[in-house]
Coordinates of C-alpha atoms in Angstrom, one line a residue:
Chain U
M601 CA 0.0 0.0 0.0
D602 CA 1.7 3.2 -1.1
V603 CA 1.5 6.7 0.0
E604 CA -1.3 7.5 -2.7
F605 CA -3.5 4.6 -1.2
W606 CA -3.1 6.1 2.3
K607 CA -3.8 9.8 1.2
G608 CA -7.3 8.6 -0.2
F609 CA -8.0 6.3 2.7
W610 CA -7.4 9.1 5.3
A611 CA -9.3 11.6 3.2
L612 CA -12.3 9.1 3.1
V613 CA -12.0 8.3 6.8
L614 CA -12.0 12.0 7.8
L615 CA -14.9 12.8 5.4
L616 CA -17.1 10.0 6.7
G617 CA -16.2 10.7 10.3
C618 CA -16.9 14.3 10.2
L619 CA -20.3 13.6 8.5
L620 CA -21.3 11.1 11.0
F621 CA -20.3 13.3 13.8
L622 CA -22.2 16.3 12.3
G623 CA -25.3 14.1 12.2
L624 CA -24.9 12.8 15.8
S625 CA -24.0 16.3 17.0
I626 CA -27.5 17.6 15.7
V627 CA -29.4 14.5 16.9
V628 CA -28.0 14.8 20.3
T629 CA -28.4 18.5 20.6
V630 CA -32.1 18.5 19.7
G631 CA -32.8 15.2 21.4
G632 CA -30.9 15.7 24.5
L633 CA -33.1 18.6 25.4
G634 CA -35.8 16.0 26.0
D635 CA -33.6 13.8 28.0
V636 CA -32.6 16.9 30.2
R637 CA -36.3 17.5 31.0
A638 CA -36.9 13.9 31.7
L639 CA -33.9 13.9 34.1
F640 CA -35.2 16.7 36.1
R641 CA -38.7 15.3 36.2
R642 CA -37.6 12.1 37.5
L643 CA -35.2 13.6 40.1
A644 CA -38.0 16.2 41.2
G645 CA -40.2 13.3 41.7
E646 CA -37.8 11.6 43.8
K647 CA -37.0 14.7 45.8
G648 CA -40.9 15.2 46.4
D649 CA -41.1 11.6 47.7
L650 CA -38.1 12.3 50.1
T651 CA -39.8 15.5 51.4
Q652 CA -43.0 13.8 51.9
R653 CA -41.5 10.9 53.8
R654 CA -39.7 13.2 56.0
K655 CA -42.8 15.3 56.6
D656 CA -44.7 12.0 57.6
A657 CA -42.0 10.9 59.8
K658 CA -42.0 14.3 61.6
E659 CA -45.8 14.2 61.9
E660 CA -45.6 10.6 63.4
R661 CA -43.2 11.8 66.1
Chain T
M774 CA 6.8 33.6 18.2
Q775 CA 6.2 37.0 19.8
A776 CA 5.5 38.2 16.3
L777 CA 2.3 36.0 15.8
Q778 CA -0.6 38.1 16.8
S779 CA -3.7 36.3 18.1
S780 CA -7.1 37.3 17.0
F781 CA -8.6 36.8 20.5
S782 CA -10.4 40.0 21.3
T783 CA -12.6 41.5 24.0
L784 CA -15.7 40.2 22.5
D785 CA -14.1 36.7 23.0
W786 CA -13.3 37.4 26.6
V787 CA -16.9 38.4 27.3
I788 CA -18.1 35.1 25.5
V789 CA -15.9 33.2 27.8
A790 CA -16.9 35.0 31.0
V791 CA -20.7 34.5 30.1
Y792 CA -20.0 30.7 29.6
L793 CA -18.3 30.3 32.9
L794 CA -20.9 32.2 34.9
A795 CA -23.5 30.0 33.4
T796 CA -21.7 27.0 34.4
I797 CA -21.6 28.1 38.0
A798 CA -25.3 28.8 38.0
I799 CA -26.0 25.2 36.8
G800 CA -23.9 23.9 39.7
I801 CA -25.9 26.0 42.3
Y802 CA -29.3 25.2 40.7
T803 CA -28.7 21.4 40.6
R804 CA -27.7 21.1 44.5
Q805 CA -31.4 20.7 45.4
Y806 CA -31.4 17.2 43.8
I807 CA -28.7 15.6 45.5
H808 CA -29.6 13.7 48.6
D809 CA -27.6 10.4 48.6
M810 CA -24.5 8.9 46.8
A811 CA -26.7 7.4 43.8
G812 CA -27.9 10.9 43.2
Y813 CA -24.4 12.5 43.7
L814 CA -22.4 9.8 41.6
L815 CA -24.9 8.5 39.2
A816 CA -27.6 11.2 38.6
G817 CA -29.9 8.8 40.3
R818 CA -29.4 6.2 37.5
S819 CA -31.7 8.3 35.3
L820 CA -29.6 8.7 32.2
K821 CA -31.5 8.3 28.9
P822 CA -29.6 7.4 25.8
L823 CA -29.1 10.9 24.2
L824 CA -28.0 12.6 27.3
G825 CA -25.9 9.5 28.1
I826 CA -24.1 9.9 24.8
A827 CA -23.6 13.6 25.2
T828 CA -22.1 13.2 28.6
M829 CA -20.0 10.2 27.6
V830 CA -18.6 12.0 24.6
G831 CA -18.6 15.4 26.1
S832 CA -16.6 14.2 29.0
E833 CA -14.1 12.4 26.9
L834 CA -13.8 15.2 24.3
G835 CA -11.8 17.3 26.6
L836 CA -9.3 20.1 26.0
V837 CA -6.6 17.7 26.9
T838 CA -7.7 15.2 24.5
V839 CA -7.7 17.8 21.9
M840 CA -4.3 18.9 22.8
Y841 CA -2.6 15.5 23.0
S842 CA -4.3 14.3 19.8
A843 CA -3.3 17.4 18.0
Q844 CA 0.3 16.9 19.1
K845 CA 0.1 13.4 17.7
G846 CA -1.0 14.8 14.5
F847 CA 1.7 17.4 14.4
T848 CA 4.5 14.9 15.3
G849 CA 3.0 11.9 13.3
G850 CA 1.2 13.4 10.3
L851 CA -2.0 11.7 8.9
A852 CA -0.8 8.2 10.2
A853 CA -1.8 9.5 13.7
I854 CA -5.5 9.2 12.6
H855 CA -5.1 5.4 12.9
I856 CA -5.6 6.0 16.7
G857 CA -9.0 7.5 16.2
L858 CA -10.1 4.8 13.8
V859 CA -9.1 2.1 16.1
A860 CA -10.9 3.8 19.1
G861 CA -14.2 4.0 17.1
L862 CA -14.1 0.5 15.8
V863 CA -13.4 -1.0 19.1
T864 CA -16.1 1.0 20.9
L865 CA -18.5 -0.1 18.3
L866 CA -17.7 -3.7 18.9
V867 CA -18.1 -3.2 22.5
G868 CA -21.6 -1.6 21.9
L869 CA -22.6 -4.4 19.6
T870 CA -21.4 -7.1 21.9
G871 CA -21.8 -5.7 25.3
F872 CA -18.2 -6.8 26.2
I873 CA -17.5 -6.1 29.8
V874 CA -20.1 -3.3 30.1
V875 CA -23.4 -5.2 30.0
P876 CA -22.4 -7.7 32.7
L877 CA -21.1 -4.7 34.8
R878 CA -24.4 -2.8 34.4
E879 CA -26.4 -6.1 35.2
M880 CA -24.5 -6.3 38.4
G881 CA -25.7 -2.9 39.4
V882 CA -22.3 -1.8 40.7
M883 CA -21.3 1.9 41.0
T884 CA -17.5 1.5 40.4
I885 CA -15.2 -1.1 39.1
P886 CA -13.6 -1.7 42.6
E887 CA -17.1 -2.5 43.8
F888 CA -17.1 -5.3 41.2
Y889 CA -13.8 -6.4 42.7
E890 CA -15.2 -7.0 46.0
R891 CA -18.3 -8.7 44.9
R892 CA -16.4 -11.1 42.5
F893 CA -13.1 -11.5 44.6
S894 CA -12.8 -10.1 48.2
R895 CA -12.8 -6.7 50.0
G896 CA -9.0 -6.8 50.1
V897 CA -9.0 -6.8 46.2
R898 CA -11.3 -3.9 46.2
I899 CA -9.1 -2.0 48.6
L900 CA -5.8 -2.6 46.7
G901 CA -7.7 -2.1 43.2
G902 CA -9.3 1.0 44.3
L903 CA -6.0 2.4 45.7
L904 CA -4.2 1.7 42.3
L905 CA -7.1 2.9 40.3
A906 CA -7.1 6.3 42.2
V907 CA -3.3 6.8 42.2
A908 CA -3.1 6.0 38.4
G909 CA -6.0 8.1 37.7
I910 CA -4.8 11.1 39.5
L911 CA -1.4 10.8 37.9
N912 CA -3.0 10.5 34.6
M913 CA -4.7 13.7 34.9
G914 CA -1.6 15.2 36.6
L915 CA -0.7 17.2 33.5
F916 CA -4.1 18.4 32.5
L917 CA -3.5 21.9 34.0
K918 CA -0.2 22.1 32.1
A919 CA -2.0 21.3 28.9
G920 CA -4.8 23.9 29.7
A921 CA -2.3 26.6 30.4
L922 CA -0.4 25.9 27.2
F923 CA -3.8 26.1 25.2
L924 CA -4.7 29.3 26.8
T925 CA -1.2 30.9 26.2
G926 CA -1.3 29.8 22.5
L927 CA -5.0 30.9 21.7
T928 CA -5.2 34.2 23.5
G929 CA -1.5 35.3 22.9
L930 CA -1.3 35.7 27.0
T931 CA 2.3 35.5 27.3
D932 CA 2.7 36.5 31.1
P933 CA 3.4 33.1 32.9
L934 CA 1.9 34.5 36.1
A935 CA -1.3 35.6 34.5
V936 CA -1.7 32.0 33.0
K937 CA -1.1 30.3 36.2
G938 CA -3.6 32.6 37.9
V939 CA -6.3 31.7 35.4
M940 CA -5.8 28.1 35.7
T941 CA -5.9 28.4 39.4
V942 CA -9.2 30.3 39.1
L943 CA -10.7 27.5 36.8
I944 CA -9.9 24.7 39.0
V945 CA -11.6 26.6 41.9
I946 CA -14.7 26.9 39.8
V947 CA -14.4 23.2 38.7
V948 CA -14.2 22.2 42.4
F949 CA -17.0 24.4 43.3
Y950 CA -19.6 23.0 41.1
T951 CA -18.5 19.5 41.4
I952 CA -18.7 19.5 45.1
L953 CA -22.2 21.1 44.9
G954 CA -23.8 19.1 42.2
G955 CA -22.1 15.9 41.6
M956 CA -23.1 13.9 38.6
V957 CA -26.3 16.0 37.8
S958 CA -24.4 19.1 37.2
V959 CA -21.5 17.2 35.4
V960 CA -24.0 15.7 33.1
L961 CA -25.6 19.0 32.3
T962 CA -22.4 21.0 31.8
D963 CA -21.1 18.0 29.6
Y964 CA -24.3 18.3 27.5
V965 CA -23.8 22.1 26.8
Q966 CA -20.1 21.6 26.3
F967 CA -20.7 18.7 23.8
V968 CA -23.0 21.0 21.8
V969 CA -20.5 23.9 21.7
L970 CA -17.4 22.0 21.0
S971 CA -18.7 19.5 18.6
L972 CA -19.9 22.1 16.3
G973 CA -17.1 24.4 17.0
L974 CA -14.4 21.9 16.1
L975 CA -16.2 20.8 13.0
T976 CA -16.4 24.5 11.9
A977 CA -12.6 24.9 12.6
C978 CA -11.8 21.7 10.5
G979 CA -13.8 23.2 7.7
L980 CA -12.0 26.7 8.0
A981 CA -8.5 24.8 8.1
L982 CA -9.2 22.8 5.0
Y983 CA -10.6 25.8 3.2
R984 CA -7.5 27.9 4.2
L985 CA -4.8 25.4 3.4
G986 CA -6.2 22.9 0.9
W987 CA -5.9 19.1 0.9
A988 CA -2.8 19.2 -1.5
E989 CA -0.8 21.5 0.6
I990 CA -1.6 19.6 3.7
T991 CA -0.4 16.2 2.2
E992 CA 2.5 17.8 0.5
T993 CA 3.8 19.2 3.9
V994 CA 3.3 15.7 5.7
A995 CA 5.4 14.1 2.9
T996 CA 8.2 16.7 3.2
V997 CA 8.3 16.5 7.1
H998 CA 7.5 12.9 7.8
G999 CA 7.9 11.0 4.6
E1000 CA 6.0 7.8 4.1
A1001 CA 5.7 7.4 8.0
G1002 CA 3.4 10.3 8.0
F1003 CA 0.9 8.5 6.0
N1004 CA 1.4 4.7 6.8
P1005 CA 1.0 3.8 10.4
M1006 CA 2.7 0.4 9.9
V1007 CA 6.0 2.3 9.2
E1008 CA 8.1 3.1 12.4
G1009 CA 9.4 6.5 11.4
A1010 CA 6.9 8.8 13.0
G1011 CA 6.7 6.9 16.4
F1012 CA 4.1 4.3 15.1
G1013 CA 4.7 0.8 13.8
P1014 CA 2.8 -2.6 14.4
S1015 CA 3.4 -2.9 18.1
Y1016 CA 2.1 0.5 18.7
I1017 CA -1.1 -0.1 16.6
V1018 CA -1.8 -3.1 18.9
W1019 CA -1.0 -1.0 22.1
M1020 CA -3.6 1.6 20.7
I1021 CA -6.2 -1.3 20.2
Y1022 CA -5.7 -2.0 23.8
T1023 CA -5.4 1.7 25.0
A1024 CA -7.5 3.9 22.8
G1025 CA -9.9 1.1 22.2
I1026 CA -10.7 -1.4 25.0
V1027 CA -9.5 0.7 28.0
S1028 CA -10.9 3.9 26.9
C1029 CA -14.4 2.7 26.6
A1030 CA -14.8 -0.5 28.8
V1031 CA -12.1 -0.4 31.4
W1032 CA -11.7 3.2 32.2
Q1033 CA -13.6 4.2 35.2
T1034 CA -15.3 7.4 34.1
A1035 CA -16.6 5.7 30.8
V1036 CA -17.9 2.7 32.8
M1037 CA -19.5 4.9 35.4
R1038 CA -21.8 6.3 32.6
A1039 CA -22.5 2.7 31.7
C1040 CA -23.6 2.2 35.5
A1041 CA -25.6 5.4 35.2
A1042 CA -27.6 4.1 32.2
E1043 CA -31.4 3.3 32.7
S1044 CA -30.9 -0.4 31.5
T1045 CA -28.5 -2.8 29.8
A1046 CA -30.2 -2.1 26.4
V1047 CA -29.5 1.5 26.8
V1048 CA -25.9 0.9 27.7
K1049 CA -25.4 -0.9 24.5
R1050 CA -27.1 1.8 22.5
I1051 CA -25.1 4.5 24.2
Y1052 CA -21.8 2.6 23.2
V1053 CA -22.8 2.0 19.7
W1054 CA -23.6 5.6 19.0
S1055 CA -20.7 7.0 21.1
S1056 CA -18.2 4.9 18.9
V1057 CA -18.6 7.9 16.4
G1058 CA -17.8 10.3 19.2
F1059 CA -15.0 8.0 20.5
M1060 CA -13.4 8.0 16.9
V1061 CA -14.0 11.7 16.3
R1062 CA -12.5 12.9 19.5
F1063 CA -9.2 11.8 18.5
M1064 CA -9.6 12.2 14.8
I1065 CA -10.7 15.7 14.4
P1066 CA -8.0 17.1 16.7
Q1067 CA -5.4 14.9 14.9
F1068 CA -6.2 16.3 11.7
L1069 CA -6.2 19.9 13.0
G1070 CA -2.7 19.0 14.4
V1071 CA -1.8 18.0 10.9
C1072 CA -3.2 21.3 9.6
A1073 CA -1.1 23.0 12.2
L1074 CA 2.0 21.2 10.8
A1075 CA 1.1 22.5 7.3
F1076 CA 0.5 26.1 8.4
L1077 CA 3.4 26.5 10.8
W1078 CA 5.8 24.9 8.3
Q1079 CA 5.1 27.6 5.8
H1080 CA 5.1 30.4 8.3
P1081 CA 8.4 32.3 8.5
Q1082 CA 8.0 33.5 12.1
A1083 CA 6.8 30.4 13.5
H1084 CA 9.0 27.8 11.8
S1085 CA 12.1 28.0 13.8
F1086 CA 10.0 27.8 17.1
F1087 CA 8.4 24.5 16.0
F1088 CA 10.9 22.8 13.8
D1089 CA 14.6 22.1 14.3
A1090 CA 17.4 22.6 11.9
A1091 CA 16.7 19.3 10.3
G1092 CA 13.1 20.1 9.7
R1093 CA 11.9 17.8 12.5
P1094 CA 9.1 18.9 14.9
I1095 CA 10.4 20.0 18.3
Q1096 CA 8.7 18.0 20.9
D1097 CA 8.7 20.7 23.7
S1098 CA 6.9 23.1 21.3
S1099 CA 4.5 20.8 19.7
L1100 CA 1.9 21.1 22.3
L1101 CA 1.6 24.7 21.4
A1102 CA 1.0 24.1 17.7
L1103 CA -2.7 23.6 17.7
P1104 CA -3.7 26.8 19.7
V1105 CA -1.3 29.0 17.9
F1106 CA -2.6 27.7 14.7
L1107 CA -6.3 28.2 15.8
S1108 CA -5.3 31.8 17.0
Q1109 CA -4.2 32.7 13.4
I1110 CA -7.1 31.2 11.3
L1111 CA -10.3 31.6 13.4
P1112 CA -12.1 35.1 13.3
A1113 CA -13.0 37.1 16.4
G1114 CA -16.4 35.7 17.9
L1115 CA -15.8 32.2 16.7
I1116 CA -12.4 32.0 18.5
G1117 CA -14.1 33.1 21.8
L1118 CA -16.8 30.6 21.2
I1119 CA -14.4 27.7 20.7
G1120 CA -12.1 29.0 23.5
A1121 CA -15.1 29.0 25.8
G1122 CA -16.1 25.4 24.6
M1123 CA -12.5 24.4 25.2
L1124 CA -12.3 25.8 28.6
A1125 CA -15.6 24.3 29.5
A1126 CA -14.3 21.0 28.2
F1127 CA -11.2 21.6 30.3
M1128 CA -13.5 22.0 33.4
S1129 CA -15.9 19.1 32.4
T1130 CA -13.0 16.7 32.1
H1131 CA -11.7 17.8 35.6
D1132 CA -15.2 17.7 37.2
S1133 CA -15.8 14.1 36.0
Y1134 CA -12.3 12.9 36.8
L1135 CA -12.2 14.7 40.2
L1136 CA -15.7 13.1 41.0
C1137 CA -14.6 9.8 39.9
W1138 CA -11.3 9.5 41.7
A1139 CA -12.8 11.1 44.9
S1140 CA -15.5 8.5 44.8
V1141 CA -13.2 5.6 44.3
L1142 CA -11.1 6.7 47.2
S1143 CA -14.1 7.2 49.5
E1144 CA -16.3 4.2 48.4
D1145 CA -13.6 1.7 47.5
V1146 CA -10.7 2.4 49.9
I1147 CA -11.8 4.5 52.9
N1148 CA -15.3 3.0 53.5
P1149 CA -14.4 -0.6 53.1
L1150 CA -11.2 0.1 55.5
S1151 CA -13.6 1.5 58.0
G1152 CA -15.7 -1.8 57.9
G1153 CA -18.5 -0.1 55.7
R1154 CA -19.6 1.8 58.9
M1155 CA -19.4 5.3 57.4
T1156 CA -22.8 7.1 57.4
M1157 CA -24.1 8.8 54.1
R1158 CA -23.3 12.2 55.3
G1159 CA -19.8 11.2 56.2
R1160 CA -19.3 9.5 52.8
L1161 CA -20.4 12.6 51.0
L1162 CA -18.3 14.8 53.1
T1163 CA -15.3 12.5 52.5
A1164 CA -15.8 12.6 48.7
R1165 CA -16.0 16.5 48.7
L1166 CA -13.0 16.8 50.9
L1167 CA -10.9 14.5 48.5
I1168 CA -11.9 16.6 45.5
V1169 CA -10.2 19.6 47.0
L1170 CA -7.1 17.6 48.1
I1171 CA -6.8 16.1 44.6
A1172 CA -7.1 19.6 43.0
V1173 CA -4.2 20.9 45.2
F1174 CA -2.1 17.9 44.1
L1175 CA -2.8 18.5 40.5
L1176 CA -1.8 22.2 40.8
I1177 CA 1.6 21.1 42.2
W1178 CA 2.2 18.1 39.9
S1179 CA 1.5 20.2 36.7
L1180 CA 4.0 22.8 37.7
W1181 CA 6.8 20.4 38.8
Y1182 CA 6.7 17.2 36.4
E1183 CA 9.0 17.2 33.3
L1184 CA 7.1 15.4 30.5
G1185 CA 9.9 13.9 28.2
Q1186 CA 7.5 12.2 25.8
D1187 CA 4.3 13.0 24.0
L1188 CA 1.5 13.8 26.3
W1189 CA -0.7 11.0 25.0
D1190 CA 2.1 8.5 25.6
Y1191 CA 2.5 9.8 29.2
M1192 CA -1.3 9.2 29.6
A1193 CA -1.4 5.8 28.0
V1194 CA 1.4 4.7 30.5
T1195 CA -0.1 6.2 33.6
G1196 CA -3.6 4.8 32.6
A1197 CA -2.0 1.4 32.0
M1198 CA -0.8 1.3 35.7
Y1199 CA -4.6 0.8 36.6
S1200 CA -6.1 -0.4 33.3
I1201 CA -3.9 -3.5 32.8
G1202 CA -4.7 -5.1 36.1
A1203 CA -8.5 -4.0 35.8
F1204 CA -8.6 -5.6 32.3
A1205 CA -7.3 -8.8 33.7
L1206 CA -9.7 -8.7 36.6
L1207 CA -12.7 -7.9 34.4
L1208 CA -11.8 -10.5 31.9
G1209 CA -11.3 -13.2 34.3
G1210 CA -13.9 -12.1 36.7
L1211 CA -16.8 -11.7 34.3
Y1212 CA -15.9 -14.6 31.8
W1213 CA -14.0 -17.2 33.7
K1214 CA -15.5 -19.0 36.8
R1215 CA -12.1 -20.1 38.1
A1216 CA -10.5 -16.6 38.4
S1217 CA -9.5 -16.4 42.0
T1218 CA -8.7 -13.8 44.6
V1219 CA -5.0 -14.7 44.5
G1220 CA -4.9 -14.4 40.7
A1221 CA -6.5 -11.0 41.1
Y1222 CA -4.0 -9.8 43.5
L1223 CA -1.1 -10.9 41.3
A1224 CA -2.6 -9.3 38.2
L1225 CA -3.2 -5.9 40.0
V1226 CA 0.4 -5.8 41.2
A1227 CA 1.9 -6.9 37.8
G1228 CA -0.3 -4.1 36.2
A1229 CA 1.4 -1.4 38.2
L1230 CA 4.7 -2.2 36.5
A1231 CA 3.5 -0.3 33.5
L1232 CA 5.1 2.7 35.3
L1233 CA 8.2 1.5 33.7
G1234 CA 6.9 3.1 30.3
L1235 CA 7.4 6.6 31.6
K1236 CA 10.7 8.2 30.3
P1237 CA 11.6 9.8 33.5
V1238 CA 11.2 6.5 35.4
Q1239 CA 13.4 4.8 32.9
A1240 CA 16.1 7.7 33.1
A1241 CA 16.0 7.3 36.9
L1242 CA 16.7 3.4 36.5
G1243 CA 19.3 4.0 33.9
L1244 CA 17.2 2.6 31.2
A1245 CA 16.8 5.7 29.0
G1246 CA 16.1 4.9 25.4
E1247 CA 15.9 1.1 25.9
W1248 CA 12.2 0.4 25.9
S1249 CA 9.3 2.2 24.1
S1250 CA 6.2 2.7 26.1
E1251 CA 4.3 0.5 23.9
S1252 CA 6.7 -2.6 24.4
V1253 CA 6.6 -2.1 28.2
G1254 CA 2.8 -1.8 28.1
L1255 CA 2.4 -5.0 25.9
T1256 CA 4.7 -7.0 27.9
V1257 CA 3.0 -6.0 31.3
I1258 CA -0.4 -7.0 29.7
G1259 CA 0.9 -10.5 28.9
L1260 CA 2.4 -10.7 32.4
A1261 CA -0.9 -9.6 34.2
L1262 CA -3.0 -12.0 32.2
G1263 CA -0.5 -14.8 32.9
L1264 CA -0.4 -14.3 36.5
M1265 CA -4.2 -14.1 36.7
V1266 CA -4.5 -17.6 35.1
A1267 CA -1.5 -19.0 36.9
G1268 CA -2.5 -17.5 40.3
S1269 CA -6.1 -18.8 39.8
L1270 CA -5.1 -22.3 38.9
L1271 CA -2.5 -22.6 41.6
F1272 CA -4.6 -21.0 44.3
P1273 CA -8.2 -21.6 43.4
E1274 CA -11.1 -20.0 45.5
R1275 CA -11.9 -22.3 48.4
K1276 CA -15.5 -23.5 48.6
D1277 CA -16.0 -21.4 51.7
G1278 CA -15.0 -18.2 49.8
R1279 CA -11.6 -17.8 51.4

């Protein structure tokens, strides 16, 4: 495999890699917003449960 | 070098300041959601795929990754891109097969040392945890130096005192929001940083290619490196067949399936199906995080070779890249080709990447020390409050060590090779234990101890260590690494066969 082969090979690898990464970046940027909202909803739910449990424990005492 | 004027302007400093303030605000806001270690370390195991990918790639696409990859592109030419290609292909394979990561997620462990205890013994957990933390902390020991060089090159800030001051301020900010928010703030800032940096670096690539042209780039690589600048099988530019195998292990398997910070994200995923999906899609990110900066490093080579004012700073009389200057090549190059505004955005993204890598690693090593060394040593009697407090205190102590190490240690080799060796001190033993522990019923505690100790011998791959032992120039870091892998695996097998686990578990 001579130098000309490698020049073409790396050009192809770079082009494909950049295109794939651009696509992934766009998908993750847009879709990730939904995941951020879901993360906060779930954590807020757990925080609410914990607050309620503490309140119940205080009332029992 | 003094004659090269950076295009970093007041607007760019404003962009950087706004970004950093927003990062602090996230740390303060997310504090209310942390009430136990699962919340602090694993974002409550709530990570969905896209956020998982963003945080995995965002954390691993750090400023230091960009700097050492660019250095490799500068000193090795286009042949350096084999490292990124190998990383992507191996990560894809791990995602398709679930090799190591799925069994780990199924066990529901929080850290790899926790796996050591469940599979082998508490003693293995403590030794493994200690080696992991020491290697990990050494591994990130030069991050601050890399960050300082980036800042100097990009902004044209030449006063060493000003640079050190800025680095100190940055690590204080990192410690601040890591202590406050744990994994939740890490995940969120990684997401923002992923967005800014991924789009910013792709833009930089486009600009570099437009400015230089593919023909000029390849012609310069041929002039400086010859065939070795294109063909990674040729040994001239620091690569060769044994180096490629070493990269399959280091940039491939270790980076995605053995390195604690990547595995922590697997442990934080919602389910094993999500783990595999994260890895398959992250393989693109794992490939590109090396590949794009390596290509930018090659572009820096082409630009600086032609530049009359920079040539003698970056190349010796024989036309070879000077190693001590090579880390500065990328930021100086970017300072010359990026317009004002864009340079600030990329600078902010890179500084955010610097901080996000620091926060992930600080959190990771502090949690390993508190959960896998200190807590087990105390017989598991630490309270939740005590564990959280210990982790936070360790974050501060590690940050102080990093400041001192970055100022004192003399590199003596490419930064990537230093990190491959220090990472190997932990990863070789860990790889043997994961392979044996997950896939071989007869792997025993004695075999695990022997493999862990053998793995630490990878330290011999560091040039200053070789020089201290009178072995300078004798062994390449890849030959040391590959030999130690063979030794660790061999000792795992031999130790397990000679000293099998007793039926009563002892």
